[in-house]
Short mmCIF file of C-alpha atoms in Angstrom, two decimals:
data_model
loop_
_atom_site.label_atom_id
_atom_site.label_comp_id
_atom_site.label_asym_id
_atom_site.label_seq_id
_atom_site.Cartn_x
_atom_site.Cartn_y
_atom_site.Cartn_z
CA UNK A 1 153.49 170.54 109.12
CA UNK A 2 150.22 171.87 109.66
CA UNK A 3 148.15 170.08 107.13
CA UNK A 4 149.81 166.93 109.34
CA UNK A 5 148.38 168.17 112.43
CA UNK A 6 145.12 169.06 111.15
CA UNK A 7 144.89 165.53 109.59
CA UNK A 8 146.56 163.87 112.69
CA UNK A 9 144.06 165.49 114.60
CA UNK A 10 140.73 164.68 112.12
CA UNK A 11 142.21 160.84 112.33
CA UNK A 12 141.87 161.06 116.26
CA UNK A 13 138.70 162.73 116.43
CA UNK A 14 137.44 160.66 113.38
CA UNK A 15 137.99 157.33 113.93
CA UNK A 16 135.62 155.17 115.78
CA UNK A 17 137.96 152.37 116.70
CA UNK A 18 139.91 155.15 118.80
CA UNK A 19 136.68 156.57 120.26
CA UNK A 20 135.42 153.53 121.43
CA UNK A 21 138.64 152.15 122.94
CA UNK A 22 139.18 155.52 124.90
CA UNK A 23 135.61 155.35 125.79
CA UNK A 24 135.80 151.81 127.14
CA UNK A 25 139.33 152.95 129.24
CA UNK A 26 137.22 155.50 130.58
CA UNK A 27 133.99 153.64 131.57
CA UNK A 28 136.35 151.11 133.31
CA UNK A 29 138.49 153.55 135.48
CA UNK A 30 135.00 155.79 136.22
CA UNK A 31 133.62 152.16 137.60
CA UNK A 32 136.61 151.80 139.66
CA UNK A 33 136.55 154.89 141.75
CA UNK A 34 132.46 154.75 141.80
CA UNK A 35 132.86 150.99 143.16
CA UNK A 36 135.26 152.67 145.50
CA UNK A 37 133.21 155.41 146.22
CA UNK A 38 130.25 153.54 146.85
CA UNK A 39 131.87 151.43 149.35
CA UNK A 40 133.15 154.15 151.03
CA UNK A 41 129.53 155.51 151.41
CA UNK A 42 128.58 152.09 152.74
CA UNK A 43 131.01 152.22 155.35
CA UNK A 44 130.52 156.38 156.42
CA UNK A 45 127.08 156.32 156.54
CA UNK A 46 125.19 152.82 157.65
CA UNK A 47 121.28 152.53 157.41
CA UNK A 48 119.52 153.59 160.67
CA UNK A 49 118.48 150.34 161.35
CA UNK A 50 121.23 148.18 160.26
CA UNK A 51 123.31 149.55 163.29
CA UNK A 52 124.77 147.67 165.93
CA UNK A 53 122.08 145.83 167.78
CA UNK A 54 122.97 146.53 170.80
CA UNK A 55 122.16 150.28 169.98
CA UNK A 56 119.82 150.17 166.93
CA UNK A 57 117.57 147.95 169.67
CA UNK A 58 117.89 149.84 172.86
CA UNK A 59 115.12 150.87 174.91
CA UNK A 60 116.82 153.93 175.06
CA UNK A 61 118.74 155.36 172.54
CA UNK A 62 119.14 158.66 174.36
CA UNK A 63 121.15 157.57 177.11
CA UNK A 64 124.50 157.30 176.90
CA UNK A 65 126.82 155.02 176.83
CA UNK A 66 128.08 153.40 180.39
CA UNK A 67 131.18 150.90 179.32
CA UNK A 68 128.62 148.27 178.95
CA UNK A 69 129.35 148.27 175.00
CA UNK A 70 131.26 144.71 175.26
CA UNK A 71 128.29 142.78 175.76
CA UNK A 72 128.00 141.33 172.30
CA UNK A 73 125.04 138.35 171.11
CA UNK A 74 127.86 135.46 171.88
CA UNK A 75 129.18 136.79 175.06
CA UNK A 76 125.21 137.34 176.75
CA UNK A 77 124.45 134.07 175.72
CA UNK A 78 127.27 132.71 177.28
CA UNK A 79 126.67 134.27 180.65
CA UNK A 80 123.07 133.69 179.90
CA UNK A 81 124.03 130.15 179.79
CA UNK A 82 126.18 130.00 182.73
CA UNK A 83 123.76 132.08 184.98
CA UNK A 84 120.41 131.45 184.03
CA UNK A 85 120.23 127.77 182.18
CA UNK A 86 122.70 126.06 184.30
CA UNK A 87 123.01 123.21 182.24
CA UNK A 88 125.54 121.65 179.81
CA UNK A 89 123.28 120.67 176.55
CA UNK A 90 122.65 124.34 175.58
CA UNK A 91 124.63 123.74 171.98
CA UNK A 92 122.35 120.48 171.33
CA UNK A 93 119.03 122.61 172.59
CA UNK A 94 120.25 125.92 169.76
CA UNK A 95 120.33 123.44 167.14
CA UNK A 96 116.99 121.82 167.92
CA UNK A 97 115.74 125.44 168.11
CA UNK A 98 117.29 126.49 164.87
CA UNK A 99 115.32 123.29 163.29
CA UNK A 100 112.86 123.95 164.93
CA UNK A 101 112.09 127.26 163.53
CA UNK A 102 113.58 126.82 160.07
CA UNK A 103 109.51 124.97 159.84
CA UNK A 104 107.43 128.31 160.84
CA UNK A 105 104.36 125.96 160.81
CA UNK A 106 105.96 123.92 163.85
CA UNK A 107 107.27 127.42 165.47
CA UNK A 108 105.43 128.28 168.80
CA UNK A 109 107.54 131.66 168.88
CA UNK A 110 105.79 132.57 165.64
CA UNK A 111 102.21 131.39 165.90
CA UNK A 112 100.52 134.65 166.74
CA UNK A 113 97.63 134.56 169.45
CA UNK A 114 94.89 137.11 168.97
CA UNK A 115 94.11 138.03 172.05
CA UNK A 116 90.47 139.94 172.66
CA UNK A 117 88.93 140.60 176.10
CA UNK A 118 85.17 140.77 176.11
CA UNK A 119 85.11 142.38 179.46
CA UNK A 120 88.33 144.87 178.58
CA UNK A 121 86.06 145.59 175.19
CA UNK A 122 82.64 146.01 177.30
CA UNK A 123 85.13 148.69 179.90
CA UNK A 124 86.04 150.61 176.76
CA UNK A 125 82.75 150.95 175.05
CA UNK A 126 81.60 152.56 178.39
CA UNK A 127 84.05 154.65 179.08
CA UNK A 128 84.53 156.18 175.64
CA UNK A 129 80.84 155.53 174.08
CA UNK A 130 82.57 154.62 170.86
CA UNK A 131 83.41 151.39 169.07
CA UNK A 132 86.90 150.35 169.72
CA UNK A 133 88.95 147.12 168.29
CA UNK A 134 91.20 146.74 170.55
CA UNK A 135 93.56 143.98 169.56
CA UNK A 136 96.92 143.30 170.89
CA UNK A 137 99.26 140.17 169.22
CA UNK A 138 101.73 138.88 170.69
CA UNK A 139 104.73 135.64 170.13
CA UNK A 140 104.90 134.92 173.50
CA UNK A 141 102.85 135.17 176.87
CA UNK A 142 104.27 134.65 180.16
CA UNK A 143 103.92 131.18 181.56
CA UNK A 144 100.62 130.82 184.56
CA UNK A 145 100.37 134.89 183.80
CA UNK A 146 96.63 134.40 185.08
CA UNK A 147 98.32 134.37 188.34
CA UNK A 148 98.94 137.92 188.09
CA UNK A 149 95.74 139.31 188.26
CA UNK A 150 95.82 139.53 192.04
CA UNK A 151 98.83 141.44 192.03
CA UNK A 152 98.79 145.83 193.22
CA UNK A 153 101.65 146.40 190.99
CA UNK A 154 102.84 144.79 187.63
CA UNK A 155 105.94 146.13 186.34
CA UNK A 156 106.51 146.12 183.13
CA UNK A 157 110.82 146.16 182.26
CA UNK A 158 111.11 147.15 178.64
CA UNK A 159 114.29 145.09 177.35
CA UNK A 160 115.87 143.74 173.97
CA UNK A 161 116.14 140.15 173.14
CA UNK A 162 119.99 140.15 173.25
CA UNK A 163 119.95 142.06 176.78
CA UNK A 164 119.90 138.41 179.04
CA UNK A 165 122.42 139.74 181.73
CA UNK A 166 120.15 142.97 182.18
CA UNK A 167 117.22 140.61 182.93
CA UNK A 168 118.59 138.14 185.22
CA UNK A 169 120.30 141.18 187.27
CA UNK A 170 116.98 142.12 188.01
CA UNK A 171 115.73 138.77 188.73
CA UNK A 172 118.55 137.85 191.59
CA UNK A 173 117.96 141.90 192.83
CA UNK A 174 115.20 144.32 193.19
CA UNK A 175 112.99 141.77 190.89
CA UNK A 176 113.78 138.93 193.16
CA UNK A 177 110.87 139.45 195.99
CA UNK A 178 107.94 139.57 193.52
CA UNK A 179 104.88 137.85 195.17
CA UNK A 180 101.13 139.07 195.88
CA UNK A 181 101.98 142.50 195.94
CA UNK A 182 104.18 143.51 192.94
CA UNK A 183 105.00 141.36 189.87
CA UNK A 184 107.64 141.85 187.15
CA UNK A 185 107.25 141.20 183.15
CA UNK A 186 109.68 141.52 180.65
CA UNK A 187 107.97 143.06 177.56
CA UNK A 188 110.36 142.62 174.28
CA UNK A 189 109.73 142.65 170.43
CA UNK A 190 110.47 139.97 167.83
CA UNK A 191 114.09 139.85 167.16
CA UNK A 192 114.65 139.73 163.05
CA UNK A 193 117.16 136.15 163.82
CA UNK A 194 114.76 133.62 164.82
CA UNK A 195 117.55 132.20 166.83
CA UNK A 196 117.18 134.79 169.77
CA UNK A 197 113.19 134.15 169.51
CA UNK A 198 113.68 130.59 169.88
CA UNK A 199 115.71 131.72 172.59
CA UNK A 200 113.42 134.11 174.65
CA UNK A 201 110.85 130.66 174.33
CA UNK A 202 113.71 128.90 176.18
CA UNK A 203 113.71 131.51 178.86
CA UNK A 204 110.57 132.19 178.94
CA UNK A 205 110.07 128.42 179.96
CA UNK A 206 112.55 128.95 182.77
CA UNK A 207 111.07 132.11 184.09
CA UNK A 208 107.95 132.28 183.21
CA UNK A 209 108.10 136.19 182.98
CA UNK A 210 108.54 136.81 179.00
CA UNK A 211 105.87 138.96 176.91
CA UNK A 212 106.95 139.48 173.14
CA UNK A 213 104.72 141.67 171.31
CA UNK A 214 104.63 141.38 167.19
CA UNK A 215 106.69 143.54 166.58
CA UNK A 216 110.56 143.67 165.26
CA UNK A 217 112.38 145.30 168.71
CA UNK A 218 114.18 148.20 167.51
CA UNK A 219 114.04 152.16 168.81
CA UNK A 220 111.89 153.18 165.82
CA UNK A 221 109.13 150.52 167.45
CA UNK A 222 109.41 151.44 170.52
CA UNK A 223 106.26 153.16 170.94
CA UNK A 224 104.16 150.62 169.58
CA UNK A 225 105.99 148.01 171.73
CA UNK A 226 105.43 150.15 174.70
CA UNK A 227 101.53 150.67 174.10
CA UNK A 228 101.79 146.88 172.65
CA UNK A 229 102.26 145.80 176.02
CA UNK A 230 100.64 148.31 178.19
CA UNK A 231 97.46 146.99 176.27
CA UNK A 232 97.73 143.42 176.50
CA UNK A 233 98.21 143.53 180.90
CA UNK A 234 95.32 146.12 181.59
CA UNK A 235 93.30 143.62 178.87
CA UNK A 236 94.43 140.47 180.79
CA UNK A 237 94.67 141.41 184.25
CA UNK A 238 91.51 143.29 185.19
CA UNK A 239 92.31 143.63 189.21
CA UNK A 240 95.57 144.94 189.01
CA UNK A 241 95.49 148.56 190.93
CA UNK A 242 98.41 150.03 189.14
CA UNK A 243 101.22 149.50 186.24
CA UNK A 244 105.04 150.38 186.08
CA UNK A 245 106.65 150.90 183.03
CA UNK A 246 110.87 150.75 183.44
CA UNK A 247 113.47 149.88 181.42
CA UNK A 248 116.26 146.98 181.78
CA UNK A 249 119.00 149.60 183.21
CA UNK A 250 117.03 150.77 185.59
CA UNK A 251 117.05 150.18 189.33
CA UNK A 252 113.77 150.41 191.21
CA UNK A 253 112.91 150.85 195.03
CA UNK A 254 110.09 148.76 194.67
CA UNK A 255 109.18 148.96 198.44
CA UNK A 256 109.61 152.93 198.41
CA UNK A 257 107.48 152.99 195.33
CA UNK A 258 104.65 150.15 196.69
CA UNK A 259 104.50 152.26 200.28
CA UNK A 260 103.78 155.92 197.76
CA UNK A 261 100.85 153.85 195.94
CA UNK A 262 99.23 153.16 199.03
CA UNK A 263 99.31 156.22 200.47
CA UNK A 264 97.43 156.90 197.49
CA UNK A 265 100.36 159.38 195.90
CA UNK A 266 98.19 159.37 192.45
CA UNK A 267 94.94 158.92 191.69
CA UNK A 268 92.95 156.99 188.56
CA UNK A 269 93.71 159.84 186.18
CA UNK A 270 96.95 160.23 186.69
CA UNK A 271 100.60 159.43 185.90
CA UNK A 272 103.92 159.42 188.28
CA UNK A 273 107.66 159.69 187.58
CA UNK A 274 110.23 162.69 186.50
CA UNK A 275 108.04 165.72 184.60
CA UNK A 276 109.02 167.11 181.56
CA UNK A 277 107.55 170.40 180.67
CA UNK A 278 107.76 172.78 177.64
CA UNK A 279 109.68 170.29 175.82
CA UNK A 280 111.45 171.61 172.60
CA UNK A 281 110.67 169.19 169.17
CA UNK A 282 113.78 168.30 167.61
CA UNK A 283 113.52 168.65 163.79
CA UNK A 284 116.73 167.48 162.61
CA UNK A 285 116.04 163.93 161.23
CA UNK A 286 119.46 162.75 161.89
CA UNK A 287 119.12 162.87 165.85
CA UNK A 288 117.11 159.99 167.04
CA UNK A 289 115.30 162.44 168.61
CA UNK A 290 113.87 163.88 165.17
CA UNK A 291 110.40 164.39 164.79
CA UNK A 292 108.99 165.42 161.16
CA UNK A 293 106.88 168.51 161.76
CA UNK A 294 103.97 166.64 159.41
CA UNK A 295 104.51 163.59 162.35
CA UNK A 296 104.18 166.43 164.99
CA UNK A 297 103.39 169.98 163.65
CA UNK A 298 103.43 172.20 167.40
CA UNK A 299 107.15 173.50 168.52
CA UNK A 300 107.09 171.65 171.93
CA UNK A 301 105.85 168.67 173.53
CA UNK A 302 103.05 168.18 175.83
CA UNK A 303 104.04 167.56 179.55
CA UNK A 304 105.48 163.84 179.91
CA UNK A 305 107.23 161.92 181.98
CA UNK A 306 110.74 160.26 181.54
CA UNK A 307 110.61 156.80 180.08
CA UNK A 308 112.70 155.75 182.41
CA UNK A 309 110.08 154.77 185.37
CA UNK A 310 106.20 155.79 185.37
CA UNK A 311 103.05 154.57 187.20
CA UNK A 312 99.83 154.54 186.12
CA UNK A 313 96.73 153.35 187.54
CA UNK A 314 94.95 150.18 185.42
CA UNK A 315 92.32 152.17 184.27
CA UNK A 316 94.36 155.24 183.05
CA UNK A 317 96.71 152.43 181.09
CA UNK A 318 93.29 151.58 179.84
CA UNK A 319 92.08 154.90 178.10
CA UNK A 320 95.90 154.85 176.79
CA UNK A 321 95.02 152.29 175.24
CA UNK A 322 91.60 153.17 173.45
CA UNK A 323 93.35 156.77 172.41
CA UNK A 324 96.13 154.80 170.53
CA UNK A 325 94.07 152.39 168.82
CA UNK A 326 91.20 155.33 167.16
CA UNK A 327 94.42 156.38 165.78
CA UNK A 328 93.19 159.96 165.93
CA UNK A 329 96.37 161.48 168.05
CA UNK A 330 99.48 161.88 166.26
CA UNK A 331 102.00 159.07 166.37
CA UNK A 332 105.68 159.33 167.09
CA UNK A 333 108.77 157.10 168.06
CA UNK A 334 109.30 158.57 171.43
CA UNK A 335 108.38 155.89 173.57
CA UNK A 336 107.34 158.43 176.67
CA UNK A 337 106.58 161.40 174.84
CA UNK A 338 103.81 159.36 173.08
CA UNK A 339 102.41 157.50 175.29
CA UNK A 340 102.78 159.69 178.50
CA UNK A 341 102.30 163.02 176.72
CA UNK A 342 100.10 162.88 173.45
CA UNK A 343 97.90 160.02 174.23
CA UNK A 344 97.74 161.30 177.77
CA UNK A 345 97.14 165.23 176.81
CA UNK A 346 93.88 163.55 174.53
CA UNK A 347 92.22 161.73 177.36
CA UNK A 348 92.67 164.32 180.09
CA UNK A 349 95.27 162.28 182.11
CA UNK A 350 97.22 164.38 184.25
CA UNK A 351 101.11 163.89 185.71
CA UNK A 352 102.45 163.81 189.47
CA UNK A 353 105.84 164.91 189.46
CA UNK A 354 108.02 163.13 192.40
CA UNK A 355 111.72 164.23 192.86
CA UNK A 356 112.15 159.94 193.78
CA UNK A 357 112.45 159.42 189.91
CA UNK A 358 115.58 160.11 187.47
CA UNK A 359 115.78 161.59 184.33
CA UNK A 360 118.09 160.04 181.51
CA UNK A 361 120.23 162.55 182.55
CA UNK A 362 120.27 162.42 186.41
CA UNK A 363 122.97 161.03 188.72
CA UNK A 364 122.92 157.32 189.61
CA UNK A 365 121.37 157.06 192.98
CA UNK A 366 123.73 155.64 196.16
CA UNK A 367 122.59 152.87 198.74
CA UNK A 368 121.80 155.54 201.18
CA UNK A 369 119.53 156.99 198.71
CA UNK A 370 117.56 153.63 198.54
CA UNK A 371 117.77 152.89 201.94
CA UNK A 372 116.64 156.36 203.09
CA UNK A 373 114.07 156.24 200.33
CA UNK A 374 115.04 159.35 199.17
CA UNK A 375 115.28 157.75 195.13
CA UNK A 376 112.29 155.37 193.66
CA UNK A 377 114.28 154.74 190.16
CA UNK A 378 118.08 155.06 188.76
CA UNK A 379 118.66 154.87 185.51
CA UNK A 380 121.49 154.32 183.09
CA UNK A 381 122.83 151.40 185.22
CA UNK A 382 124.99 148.15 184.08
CA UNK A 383 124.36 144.51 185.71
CA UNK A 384 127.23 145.04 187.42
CA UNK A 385 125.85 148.32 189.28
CA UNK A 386 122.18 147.31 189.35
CA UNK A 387 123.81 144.00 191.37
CA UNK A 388 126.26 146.00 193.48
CA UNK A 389 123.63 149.03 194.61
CA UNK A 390 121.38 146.15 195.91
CA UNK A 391 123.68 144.49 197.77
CA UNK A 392 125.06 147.91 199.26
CA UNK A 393 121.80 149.17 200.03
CA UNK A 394 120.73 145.90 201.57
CA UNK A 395 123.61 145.95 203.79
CA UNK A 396 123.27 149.55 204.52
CA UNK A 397 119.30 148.72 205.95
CA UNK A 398 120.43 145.95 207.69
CA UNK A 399 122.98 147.37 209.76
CA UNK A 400 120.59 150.63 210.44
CA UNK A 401 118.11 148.20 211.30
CA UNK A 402 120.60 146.42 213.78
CA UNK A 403 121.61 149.42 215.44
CA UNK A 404 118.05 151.06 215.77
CA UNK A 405 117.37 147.49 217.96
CA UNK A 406 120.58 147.56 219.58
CA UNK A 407 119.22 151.01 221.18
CA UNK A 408 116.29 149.94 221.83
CA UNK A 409 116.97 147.42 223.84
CA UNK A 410 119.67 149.48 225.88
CA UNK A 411 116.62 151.80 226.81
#
């Protein structure tokens, strides 16, 4: 019985028909539950920047979510449609678009314009006594921008591609009474579909109030879109006396904000909005907050302002813009830690903390707030609330207004 079992088991061990059967059994059940464990990977843990466009190319990851998480690419273009195009031949115009692009060499979206100031280049060389190139390309420019120059304030609203409803709130609000004194740009990136570029050409024939800097819109790009476009309006609009950066969700109290300017609230060298001091570095790569420490070695930020809302004169957005391109300061993907902190820290520009602007994490202002001018900026806002604070604190200013006459004219 045992000379069986021995020889039993020297056949099974032995014979390479059974060995290679069992082996194939168990390459094909190990593929099965790696397939299966792959996908499950896939699913648990998605690429950074393969999210959800609508948060992998936010201004603002920080902020959190306000119920506005609906608005998907079909339904803003839709509204965008209804709203802001007002016309029934938008599926025949997307299709000529999507032709249109599928030939790059016929693409207006895609033909990249070099744009190079002599004067902006002459500015630098005096001011910094060092060769600069200072180059700045962009997809698309906004339509008779020259008009700008004369403006006091440009504001420049930081947005996505996909965010149309953001946009055209602040058009019909706190946007809507641009003119000789203040004048609003949307700065965006290239989206990775060329149907949305094709799309921000559309609008940006409409409005006339598009910039698109080269480069793909997503939070890891933020800082170079920021700077992007901070470089091309203090290169093209040399008489502008100050620049706002904001973001799409943001509300603004431009008239608050234009009457602190002239009463000369900053000066050349510095920056305004809600200061951030001491600033801890987050090192944990899996918070979009997470700095390497060989991107950013010290254990706290310089003092910067919230990227929500800051002011800047032209020629501080200038040496901003000289800093970033001798690449000598240390780059990160924090939008307003960047530019507002380590690009500001190297060229001595100092901050001018007002209690008028919100952090990310501040309350959303009221309309007696705006019409007391007690808040300059509220972030974290949907249309819906940018369109309802306006027309709350409008009505709110109107009726003060109404009474302060009514007295008046009793006396």
């Amino acid at each position: 019985m045992k000379y069986l079992q021995v020889s039993h088991l020297g056949t099974f061990v032995c014979s390479p028909g059974i060995i290679l059967r069992r082996a194939m059994a168990l390459c094909s059940v190990s593929g099965i539950f790696g397939s299966i464990l792959l996908l499950s990977l896939s699913f648990s843990f998605p690429d950074e920047l393969s999210e959800h466009p609508l948060h992998s190319f936010d201004n603002n990851v920080r902020r959190k979510s306000t119920g506005n998480s609906h608005f998907g690419g079909l339904h803003s273009v839709r509204k965008f449609t209804r709203v802001a195009m007002s016309s029934n031949d938008y599926d025949a115009r997307a299709n000529h678009f999507q032709q249109q692009h599928s030939n790059e060499t016929n693409s207006t979206v895609f033909q990249r314009s070099r744009l190079k100031s002599g004067v902006f280049q002459q500015s630098i060389n005096l001011l910094e006594k060092d060769e600069v190139n200072v180059t700045t390309e962009v997809g698309i420019v906004p339509k008779h921008f020259q008009q700008y120059n004369s403006a006091f304030l440009v504001v420049i609203v930081c947005s996505h591609p996909e965010r149309l409803e953001y946009r055209q709130a602040i058009r019909e609000t706190w946007g809507s009474s641009r003119g000789q004194e203040f004048h609003v740009l949307f700065l965006t990136g290239k989206h990775e579909d060329p149907y949305w570029n094709a799309l921000m050409d559309k609008e940006n024939a409409l409005h006339g109030d598009i910039l698109q800097v080269d480069v793909i819109d997503s939070y890891r790009n933020l800082s170079l879109k920021v700077i992007g476009g901070l470089c091309w309006i203090t290169d093209s609009f040399q008489s502008i006396d100050y620049v706002m950066k904001t973001d799409d969700d943001v509300y603004i109290n431009v008239w608050y904000l234009l009457k602190l300017l002239r009463e000369k609230v900053i000066s050349q060298r510095q920056i305004l909005g809600a200061l951030s001091i001491m600033s801890p570095v987050k090192r944990d790569l899996r918070d979009p907050w997470g700095v390497r420490f060989s991107e950013f070695a010290p254990k706290t930020y310089p003092p910067y302002v919230s990227g929500g809302a800051y002011v800047m004169s032209q020629k501080a957005g200038k040496k901003l813009c000289v800093e970033k391109w001798k690449r000598q300061s240390p780059f990160i993907h924090l939008e307003d830690v960047y530019v507002t902190g380590i690009l500001a820290q190297a060229t001595g520009i100092s901050h001018v903390a007002h209690p008028g602007f919100s952090f990310w994490t501040s309350k959303k202002a009221k309309a007696a707030d705006i019409a007391n001018n007690k808040r300059v900026s509220s972030v974290n806002m949907t249309p819906d609330q940018i369109y309802k604070l306006h027309r709350q604190s409008n009505a709110l200013l109107v009726s003060t207004t109404s009474s302060v006459n009514s007295k008046k004219v009793e006396r």
